[in-house]
Coordinates of C-alpha atoms and ligand atoms in Angstrom, one line a residue:
M1 CA 126.5 94.0 107.7
E2 CA 125.6 97.2 105.8
K3 CA 124.0 99.9 107.9
I4 CA 121.3 102.1 106.4
L5 CA 121.9 105.5 107.9
N6 CA 119.8 108.6 108.3
Y7 CA 120.4 111.6 106.0
I8 CA 120.3 114.8 108.1
G9 CA 121.7 118.2 107.3
G10 CA 123.4 116.9 104.1
K11 CA 125.2 114.0 105.9
L12 CA 124.7 110.3 106.4
V13 CA 124.5 109.8 110.2
E14 CA 123.9 107.1 112.8
P15 CA 120.6 107.3 114.7
S16 CA 120.9 109.1 118.0
S17 CA 120.0 105.9 120.0
G18 CA 122.8 103.9 118.2
K19 CA 120.1 101.2 117.6
Y20 CA 119.3 99.4 114.4
L21 CA 116.5 97.1 113.1
D22 CA 117.0 94.0 111.0
N23 CA 116.3 94.5 107.3
F24 CA 115.1 91.4 105.5
N25 CA 115.5 90.1 102.0
P26 CA 112.0 88.7 101.6
S27 CA 113.0 86.3 98.7
E28 CA 115.5 84.6 100.9
G29 CA 113.8 85.2 104.3
K30 CA 117.0 86.4 105.9
V31 CA 118.4 89.6 107.3
Y32 CA 120.8 91.3 104.9
S33 CA 121.3 94.8 106.3
L34 CA 120.5 97.0 109.3
V35 CA 118.3 100.0 109.3
A36 CA 118.5 103.0 111.6
D37 CA 116.0 102.8 114.5
S38 CA 115.3 106.5 114.8
D39 CA 113.3 108.3 117.3
E40 CA 112.1 111.9 118.1
N41 CA 115.7 113.1 118.7
D42 CA 116.6 112.3 115.1
V43 CA 113.4 113.9 113.9
N44 CA 114.2 117.1 116.0
E45 CA 117.7 117.2 114.5
A46 CA 116.3 116.8 111.0
V47 CA 113.7 119.6 111.6
R48 CA 116.5 121.9 112.8
A49 CA 118.4 121.2 109.6
A50 CA 115.3 121.7 107.4
K51 CA 114.4 124.9 109.1
Q52 CA 117.9 126.3 108.6
A53 CA 117.8 125.3 104.9
F54 CA 114.4 126.7 104.2
P55 CA 115.1 130.4 103.7
S56 CA 117.7 129.9 101.0
W57 CA 116.0 126.9 99.3
S58 CA 112.6 128.6 99.2
T59 CA 114.0 131.8 97.7
M60 CA 116.5 130.2 95.3
P61 CA 115.8 131.1 91.7
T62 CA 113.4 128.4 90.4
E63 CA 115.7 127.5 87.5
E64 CA 118.5 126.7 90.0
R65 CA 116.2 124.4 92.0
C66 CA 115.1 122.8 88.8
K67 CA 118.7 122.1 87.7
I68 CA 119.5 120.5 91.0
L69 CA 116.5 118.2 91.0
L70 CA 117.2 117.3 87.3
R71 CA 120.7 116.3 88.4
V72 CA 119.2 113.9 90.9
A73 CA 117.0 112.5 88.2
D74 CA 120.1 112.0 85.9
L75 CA 121.9 110.1 88.6
I76 CA 118.8 107.8 89.1
D77 CA 119.0 107.1 85.4
R78 CA 122.7 106.4 85.6
D79 CA 122.2 104.0 88.5
L80 CA 119.0 102.4 87.0
E81 CA 120.4 98.8 87.1
K82 CA 121.9 99.2 90.6
L83 CA 118.7 100.8 92.1
A84 CA 116.4 98.2 90.4
L85 CA 118.5 95.3 91.9
A86 CA 118.4 97.0 95.3
E87 CA 114.6 97.5 95.1
S88 CA 114.1 93.9 94.1
I89 CA 116.3 92.5 96.9
D90 CA 114.7 94.8 99.5
N91 CA 111.0 94.3 98.6
G92 CA 110.8 90.9 96.9
K93 CA 109.4 92.3 93.6
T94 CA 110.9 91.2 90.3
V95 CA 114.0 93.1 89.2
K96 CA 112.3 93.4 85.8
L97 CA 109.4 95.3 87.3
A98 CA 111.6 97.4 89.5
K99 CA 113.5 98.5 86.4
A100 CA 110.6 99.1 84.1
V101 CA 108.2 100.6 86.7
D102 CA 109.7 101.6 90.1
I103 CA 113.1 103.2 89.2
Y104 CA 112.0 104.5 85.9
R105 CA 109.1 106.2 87.5
A106 CA 111.3 107.6 90.4
S107 CA 113.3 109.4 87.8
A108 CA 110.2 110.5 85.9
N109 CA 108.8 111.9 89.2
M110 CA 111.9 114.0 89.8
K111 CA 111.9 115.3 86.2
F112 CA 108.2 116.0 86.1
Y113 CA 108.2 118.1 89.2
A114 CA 111.6 119.8 88.6
T115 CA 110.3 121.1 85.3
A116 CA 106.7 121.8 86.6
A117 CA 108.2 124.3 89.0
M118 CA 109.3 126.3 86.0
H119 CA 105.8 126.6 84.7
F120 CA 103.9 127.2 88.0
A121 CA 102.1 130.5 87.9
S122 CA 99.8 132.4 90.2
E123 CA 96.2 133.3 89.3
A124 CA 94.8 136.8 88.9
H125 CA 91.2 137.9 88.8
V126 CA 90.0 141.2 87.5
N127 CA 86.7 142.3 89.0
D128 CA 84.7 144.4 86.4
G129 CA 87.4 147.0 86.2
D130 CA 86.9 147.8 89.9
S131 CA 89.7 145.7 91.4
I132 CA 92.4 143.2 90.7
N133 CA 93.0 140.1 92.8
Y134 CA 96.2 138.2 92.6
T135 CA 97.0 135.0 94.5
T136 CA 100.5 134.2 95.6
R137 CA 101.5 130.7 96.5
M138 CA 104.4 130.5 98.9
P139 CA 106.1 127.2 100.0
I140 CA 104.5 126.1 103.2
G141 CA 107.7 125.4 105.1
V142 CA 109.1 122.2 106.6
V143 CA 106.9 119.2 105.5
G144 CA 106.7 115.5 106.4
C145 CA 106.5 112.9 103.6
I146 CA 105.8 109.3 104.7
S147 CA 105.6 106.5 102.2
P148 CA 104.8 102.7 102.2
W149 CA 106.8 99.6 101.2
N150 CA 105.0 98.5 98.1
L151 CA 106.5 100.9 95.5
P152 CA 109.3 102.2 97.7
L153 CA 111.4 104.7 95.7
Y154 CA 108.5 105.4 93.3
L155 CA 106.2 106.6 96.0
F156 CA 108.8 108.3 98.1
T157 CA 109.8 110.5 95.1
W158 CA 106.2 111.0 94.2
K159 CA 105.9 113.0 97.5
I160 CA 109.2 114.6 97.9
A161 CA 109.6 115.8 94.3
P162 CA 106.6 118.2 94.4
A163 CA 107.6 119.4 97.9
L164 CA 111.1 120.2 97.0
A165 CA 110.0 121.7 93.6
A166 CA 107.6 124.0 95.5
G167 CA 110.4 125.2 97.7
C168 CA 109.7 123.4 100.8
T169 CA 112.3 121.5 102.9
V170 CA 111.4 118.0 103.7
I171 CA 111.6 115.3 106.4
G172 CA 110.9 112.0 104.6
K173 CA 110.3 108.6 106.1
P174 CA 110.3 105.5 103.9
S175 CA 108.8 102.2 105.3
E176 CA 111.2 100.4 107.6
L177 CA 110.5 97.3 105.6
T178 CA 112.0 98.8 102.4
P179 CA 114.5 101.5 103.3
M180 CA 117.4 100.6 100.9
T181 CA 116.6 102.7 97.8
A182 CA 115.8 105.8 99.9
F183 CA 119.2 105.4 101.4
L184 CA 120.9 105.0 98.0
F185 CA 118.8 108.0 96.9
S186 CA 120.2 110.1 99.8
K187 CA 123.7 109.4 98.5
L188 CA 122.6 110.6 95.0
C189 CA 121.3 113.8 96.5
I190 CA 124.6 114.5 98.1
E191 CA 126.4 113.7 94.8
A192 CA 123.9 116.0 92.9
G193 CA 124.7 118.9 95.3
L194 CA 121.3 119.2 96.9
P195 CA 122.0 121.8 99.7
A196 CA 122.3 120.4 103.2
G197 CA 119.1 120.1 105.1
V198 CA 116.8 120.5 102.1
L199 CA 115.9 116.8 102.2
N200 CA 116.3 114.8 105.4
I201 CA 115.5 111.1 105.5
I202 CA 114.7 109.5 108.8
H203 CA 114.6 105.7 108.9
G204 CA 112.7 103.6 111.4
L205 CA 109.4 102.4 112.8
G206 CA 106.2 104.2 111.9
G207 CA 104.9 104.2 115.4
K208 CA 108.1 105.9 116.7
A209 CA 110.0 107.9 113.9
G210 CA 106.8 108.3 111.9
Q211 CA 104.8 109.4 114.8
A212 CA 107.4 111.9 115.9
I213 CA 107.2 113.5 112.4
I214 CA 103.4 113.8 112.7
E215 CA 103.6 115.2 116.2
H216 CA 106.4 117.8 115.5
T217 CA 105.0 121.3 116.0
E218 CA 107.2 122.8 113.3
I219 CA 106.2 120.5 110.5
T220 CA 103.3 122.2 108.9
A221 CA 102.1 119.7 106.3
I222 CA 102.0 115.9 106.1
S223 CA 101.8 113.9 102.9
F224 CA 101.1 110.3 103.7
T225 CA 100.6 107.2 101.7
G226 CA 99.8 103.9 103.5
G227 CA 97.0 101.9 105.0
T228 CA 93.6 103.4 106.0
V229 CA 94.0 102.4 109.7
T230 CA 97.4 104.3 109.9
G231 CA 95.8 107.2 108.0
K232 CA 93.1 107.5 110.7
K233 CA 95.8 107.5 113.4
I234 CA 97.7 110.2 111.6
A235 CA 94.7 112.4 111.1
A236 CA 93.8 112.0 114.8
T237 CA 97.1 113.5 115.7
A238 CA 97.7 116.0 112.9
A239 CA 94.1 117.5 112.4
P240 CA 93.9 119.1 115.9
M241 CA 97.3 120.6 115.2
F242 CA 95.8 122.2 112.0
K243 CA 98.4 120.6 109.8
K244 CA 97.7 120.4 106.1
L245 CA 97.1 116.7 105.3
S246 CA 97.2 114.7 102.1
L247 CA 96.2 111.0 102.7
E248 CA 96.6 108.4 100.0
L249 CA 95.1 105.2 101.6
G250 CA 93.9 101.7 100.8
G251 CA 91.7 100.4 98.1
K252 CA 89.4 97.5 97.2
N253 CA 89.1 98.2 93.6
P254 CA 86.4 96.8 91.2
N255 CA 87.3 95.5 87.8
I256 CA 84.1 95.4 85.9
V257 CA 83.9 93.2 82.8
F258 CA 80.9 93.6 80.4
A259 CA 80.1 90.8 78.0
D260 CA 80.9 93.1 75.0
C261 CA 84.5 93.7 76.0
D262 CA 87.6 93.0 73.9
F263 CA 88.0 89.6 75.5
E264 CA 91.8 89.0 74.9
Q265 CA 92.7 92.5 76.1
T266 CA 90.5 92.2 79.1
I267 CA 91.9 88.9 80.2
K268 CA 95.5 90.0 79.6
T269 CA 95.2 93.3 81.5
S270 CA 93.1 91.8 84.3
L271 CA 95.9 89.3 85.0
L272 CA 98.2 92.4 85.4
S273 CA 95.8 94.3 87.4
S274 CA 95.3 91.4 89.7
F275 CA 98.8 90.1 90.2
T276 CA 101.4 92.8 89.2
N277 CA 103.8 93.3 92.1
Q278 CA 102.3 90.3 93.8
G279 CA 99.0 92.2 94.1
E280 CA 100.7 94.7 96.3
I281 CA 99.6 97.9 94.5
C282 CA 96.9 100.0 96.0
L283 CA 95.4 100.2 92.4
C284 CA 95.1 96.5 91.8
G285 CA 91.6 95.4 90.9
S286 CA 91.0 92.8 93.6
R287 CA 87.2 92.4 93.0
I288 CA 86.4 91.2 89.5
F289 CA 82.7 91.6 88.4
V290 CA 81.8 89.7 85.2
E291 CA 78.5 90.0 83.3
R292 CA 76.8 86.6 83.7
S293 CA 76.7 85.7 80.0
L294 CA 80.5 85.9 79.9
L295 CA 81.2 84.4 83.3
D296 CA 82.1 80.8 82.4
R297 CA 84.3 81.8 79.5
F298 CA 86.1 84.5 81.6
V299 CA 86.6 82.3 84.7
S300 CA 87.9 79.3 82.8
E301 CA 90.4 81.4 80.8
F302 CA 91.4 83.7 83.7
V303 CA 92.0 80.6 86.0
K304 CA 94.0 78.8 83.3
R305 CA 96.3 81.7 82.7
T306 CA 96.6 82.4 86.5
K307 CA 98.0 78.9 86.9
E308 CA 100.5 79.5 84.1
L309 CA 102.0 82.6 85.9
K310 CA 105.6 81.9 87.0
V311 CA 106.3 82.7 90.7
G312 CA 109.9 82.5 91.6
D313 CA 113.3 84.1 92.1
P314 CA 112.8 87.9 91.6
L315 CA 116.2 88.2 90.0
D316 CA 115.3 85.7 87.2
S317 CA 114.1 87.6 84.2
S318 CA 111.4 85.1 83.4
T319 CA 109.7 85.4 86.8
Q320 CA 106.3 87.1 86.8
L321 CA 105.6 87.2 90.6
G322 CA 108.3 87.5 93.2
A323 CA 108.1 87.3 97.0
L324 CA 105.7 89.1 99.3
V325 CA 107.3 91.8 101.3
S326 CA 107.5 90.1 104.7
E327 CA 106.7 86.9 106.6
A328 CA 104.0 88.8 108.6
H329 CA 102.4 90.1 105.4
L330 CA 102.4 86.6 103.8
K331 CA 100.7 85.2 106.9
K332 CA 98.1 88.0 106.7
V333 CA 97.3 87.2 103.1
L334 CA 97.1 83.5 103.7
G335 CA 94.8 84.3 106.6
Y336 CA 92.5 86.0 104.2
V337 CA 92.5 82.8 102.0
S338 CA 91.4 80.8 105.1
L339 CA 88.8 83.4 105.8
A340 CA 87.5 83.2 102.3
K341 CA 87.1 79.4 102.7
E342 CA 85.2 79.9 106.0
E343 CA 83.0 82.4 104.3
G344 CA 82.0 79.8 101.6
G345 CA 84.4 80.7 98.9
K346 CA 85.8 78.2 96.4
I347 CA 89.5 78.4 95.5
L348 CA 89.9 77.9 91.8
A349 CA 93.6 78.7 91.6
G350 CA 96.4 78.9 94.1
G351 CA 95.6 79.6 97.8
N352 CA 98.9 78.3 99.2
Q353 CA 102.3 79.4 100.2
L354 CA 104.9 78.3 97.7
K355 CA 108.3 76.7 98.3
I356 CA 110.9 77.7 95.8
D357 CA 114.1 75.6 95.4
G358 CA 117.6 76.9 95.9
R359 CA 118.5 80.5 96.9
C360 CA 114.9 81.4 97.6
A361 CA 114.0 78.3 99.7
N362 CA 113.1 80.4 102.7
G363 CA 111.4 83.2 100.9
Y364 CA 107.8 84.5 101.3
F365 CA 106.2 83.2 98.1
M366 CA 102.6 82.5 97.5
E367 CA 100.5 81.2 94.5
P368 CA 98.3 83.7 92.7
T369 CA 94.9 83.0 93.9
V370 CA 91.4 83.2 92.4
I371 CA 88.3 82.8 94.6
V372 CA 84.6 82.4 93.5
G373 CA 81.3 81.9 95.3
L374 CA 81.4 84.8 97.7
D375 CA 79.0 87.6 98.0
E376 CA 80.1 91.3 98.0
K377 CA 79.3 91.8 101.7
C378 CA 81.7 89.2 103.2
R379 CA 84.9 90.4 104.8
T380 CA 87.0 88.9 102.0
N381 CA 85.3 91.3 99.6
Q382 CA 85.2 94.3 102.0
E383 CA 88.8 94.4 103.4
E384 CA 91.9 95.2 101.6
I385 CA 94.1 92.1 101.3
F386 CA 97.0 93.7 99.4
G387 CA 98.3 90.4 98.0
P388 CA 97.9 88.1 94.9
V389 CA 94.3 87.3 95.7
V390 CA 91.2 88.2 93.6
T391 CA 87.5 87.2 93.8
I392 CA 85.2 86.9 90.8
M393 CA 81.5 87.6 91.1
P394 CA 78.8 87.7 88.4
F395 CA 76.3 90.5 87.7
D396 CA 73.2 90.7 85.4
T397 CA 72.6 94.5 84.8
E398 CA 74.6 97.7 84.7
E399 CA 72.8 98.9 87.8
E400 CA 73.9 95.8 89.7
A401 CA 77.5 96.2 88.5
L402 CA 77.5 99.7 89.9
A403 CA 76.0 98.7 93.2
L404 CA 78.6 96.0 93.6
A405 CA 81.4 98.3 92.6
N406 CA 80.3 100.9 95.1
S407 CA 79.7 98.4 97.9
T408 CA 82.8 99.0 100.0
L409 CA 84.1 101.8 102.2
Y410 CA 86.9 102.4 99.7
G411 CA 86.9 104.4 96.6
L412 CA 90.4 104.6 95.1
S413 CA 90.2 103.2 91.5
A414 CA 88.1 101.2 89.2
T415 CA 88.4 99.6 85.7
I416 CA 85.6 99.1 83.2
W417 CA 85.8 96.8 80.2
T418 CA 83.3 97.4 77.4
E419 CA 83.2 98.3 73.7
N420 CA 80.0 100.4 74.3
L421 CA 81.4 103.9 74.8
K422 CA 78.2 105.4 76.1
R423 CA 78.0 102.8 78.8
A424 CA 81.7 103.2 79.7
H425 CA 81.2 106.9 80.4
R426 CA 77.9 106.4 82.1
V427 CA 79.3 103.8 84.5
A428 CA 82.6 105.8 85.0
H429 CA 80.5 108.8 86.0
Q430 CA 78.6 106.8 88.7
I431 CA 81.4 104.9 90.3
K432 CA 82.6 106.5 93.6
S433 CA 86.3 106.3 93.0
G434 CA 88.9 108.9 92.3
I435 CA 90.6 107.1 89.4
I436 CA 88.7 105.3 86.6
W437 CA 90.3 103.3 83.7
I438 CA 88.3 102.4 80.7
N439 CA 89.7 99.4 78.7
C440 CA 93.1 99.8 80.4
W441 CA 94.8 99.8 83.8
L442 CA 97.6 101.8 85.4
H443 CA 97.8 103.9 82.4
R444 CA 99.3 107.0 84.1
D445 CA 99.7 110.6 83.1
L446 CA 101.5 112.5 85.8
R447 CA 99.5 115.7 85.1
T448 CA 96.2 114.1 86.3
A449 CA 94.7 114.3 89.8
F450 CA 95.5 111.1 91.7
G451 CA 93.8 109.9 94.9
G452 CA 90.7 108.3 96.4
M453 CA 87.3 109.0 97.7
K454 CA 85.6 107.7 100.9
Q455 CA 88.1 105.8 103.1
S456 CA 90.7 105.7 100.3
G457 CA 92.0 109.1 101.2
V458 CA 91.7 112.9 101.5
G459 CA 93.1 115.2 98.9
R460 CA 94.8 114.6 95.6
E461 CA 98.3 114.2 94.4
G462 CA 99.6 114.6 90.8
G463 CA 100.0 117.5 88.5
W464 CA 99.4 121.0 90.0
E465 CA 97.5 119.4 92.9
A466 CA 100.7 118.3 94.6
I467 CA 102.5 121.5 94.1
K468 CA 99.6 123.5 95.4
F469 CA 99.4 121.2 98.5
F470 CA 102.9 122.2 99.4
T471 CA 102.2 125.9 99.1
E472 CA 100.1 128.4 101.1
A473 CA 97.8 130.6 99.0
K474 CA 97.5 134.3 99.8
N475 CA 95.1 136.6 97.9
V476 CA 95.9 140.3 97.5
C477 CA 93.1 142.6 96.4
V478 CA 94.0 145.9 94.8
K479 CA 91.2 148.5 94.4
L480 CA 91.6 150.3 91.1
Ligands
NDP1 P1 101.2 101.5 106.6 O1 100.1 102.4 106.8 O2 101.5 100.4 107.6 O3 102.6 102.4 106.6 C1 102.8 103.5 105.7 C2 103.9 104.3 106.2 O4 103.5 104.9 107.4 C3 105.2 103.5 106.6 O5 106.4 104.4 106.4 C4 105.0 103.3 108.1 O6 106.2 103.0 108.7 C5 104.4 104.7 108.5 N1 103.7 104.7 109.7 C6 103.1 103.6 110.4 N2 102.5 104.1 111.5 C7 102.7 105.4 111.6 C8 102.3 106.4 112.5 N3 101.7 106.2 113.6 N4 102.8 107.7 112.3 C9 103.5 108.0 111.2 N5 103.9 107.1 110.3 C10 103.4 105.8 110.5 O7 101.1 101.0 105.1 P2 102.0 99.9 104.4 O8 103.4 100.3 104.5 O9 101.6 98.6 105.0 O10 101.5 100.0 102.9 C11 100.4 99.4 102.4 C12 99.2 100.3 102.4 O11 99.5 101.4 101.7 C13 98.0 99.6 101.7 O12 96.9 99.8 102.5 C14 97.9 100.3 100.4 O13 96.6 100.4 99.9 C15 98.4 101.7 100.8 N6 98.8 102.4 99.6 C16 98.0 103.4 99.1 C17 98.4 104.1 97.9 C18 97.6 105.2 97.4 O14 98.1 105.9 96.5 N7 96.4 105.4 97.8 C19 99.6 103.7 97.1 C20 100.3 102.6 97.7 C21 99.9 102.0 98.9 P3 106.6 101.5 109.0 O15 106.5 100.7 107.8 O16 108.1 101.7 109.4 O17 105.8 101.0 110.1

């Protein structure tokens, strides 16, 4: 069986323990490869390599760094089909989505930050002819980048690209549930001529390999994307060590539908924002709030189209929802459907595990699910489910819609549907979320600040924010 190895000091190497974990294909429910079960010894080795590589990588002419990172992007483009297939097999997502979104975006991340490094400039401030201040931004050193399983290569590259572009050397850890594309990526880095030790990829469990990264005294900054509970644990370890922290955490995002919306566009996009990637996107709008005068029409059309969605073999090009990432996650999501029923919710569509014939008979599939009849305070509407499950609730006034939207501890993203431009801006202004979409969803511009408020995170990624995060600012004041 294929072994997924660590990438340390420019080489693919076995974990020091010699141990491996099973890696599942979630659409077939069976083990198809083995992933390195790394520990602190592997992390120590990776940090040694990264420290050794830092002086030459951080001082390399920016154009050279840019060229190497662009070569990696070109190789991702060359291997688009292969990487998309690997992502689909590893995660359960449809190969169509992996190709159009995940792998396309992994390449875009590399290109965006490779070229951004060429335009990064320091600030200068002239003080009334009395003095000049200039601020230098130096790469911070060896950094840790930890990413989740839902958009594996997409989110992995979203972190490492700005770190490498800024001149840092990196210890990366993908989720042990979806390690395959990061492994293939390490081979592409070798082929592209990325100098040894600049990027090191450690595979294994969060609580062991991940924790060793967080605890390592010579890793100076941590960029983490994952659940809020894990984020808290990471902060508890890293904050007293005065490490720089960027935390992109969970969401429970509102999708607010006013009666004057463009109905067809709203329904079409709301289906996507509810169920794309089996609802396993932190930006999915899992709480749909509909103005009461439109409620019946919205619910009946949304439920009808939800029932028409095709769940099935992720490798079939007509499939719209693939498998959930793991058996444990499927059980967790189904557990929330049971909870919703206990809390008085009515299931209008889905709610069940789905058995698919043939190759995928043992896969972790589930029907897309629509629930009504719950209030905003119940656990179903407060906790992140991270699966193909949405609730629909009515509202009567703009104020009520806002109160409902802001009624959780999360504040990642929100979507607003209305043709009234003034109202759209007014509501956007008052929602406590870091990312707002008006009459669209997941429409991304990589230059914009990305991240959440409240328990959805600390700090922002995207654009200059990420490059700045991986640098240390120093101000020099010159008296004239
Ligand atoms: P987890 O928090 O379980 O894991 C995220 C990563 O952290 C994994 O690589 C995991 O490893 C690792 N990890 C776990 N424990 C530790 C630890 N103690 N120290 C260091 N690393 C650790 O999240 P999931 O993988 O389940 O991802 C889903 C979550 O991610 C959802 O809550 C979702 O909202 C959030 N997310 C947020 C996004 C955002 O931009 N705000 C974007 C995408 C997802 P392992 O898997 O091996 O245990």
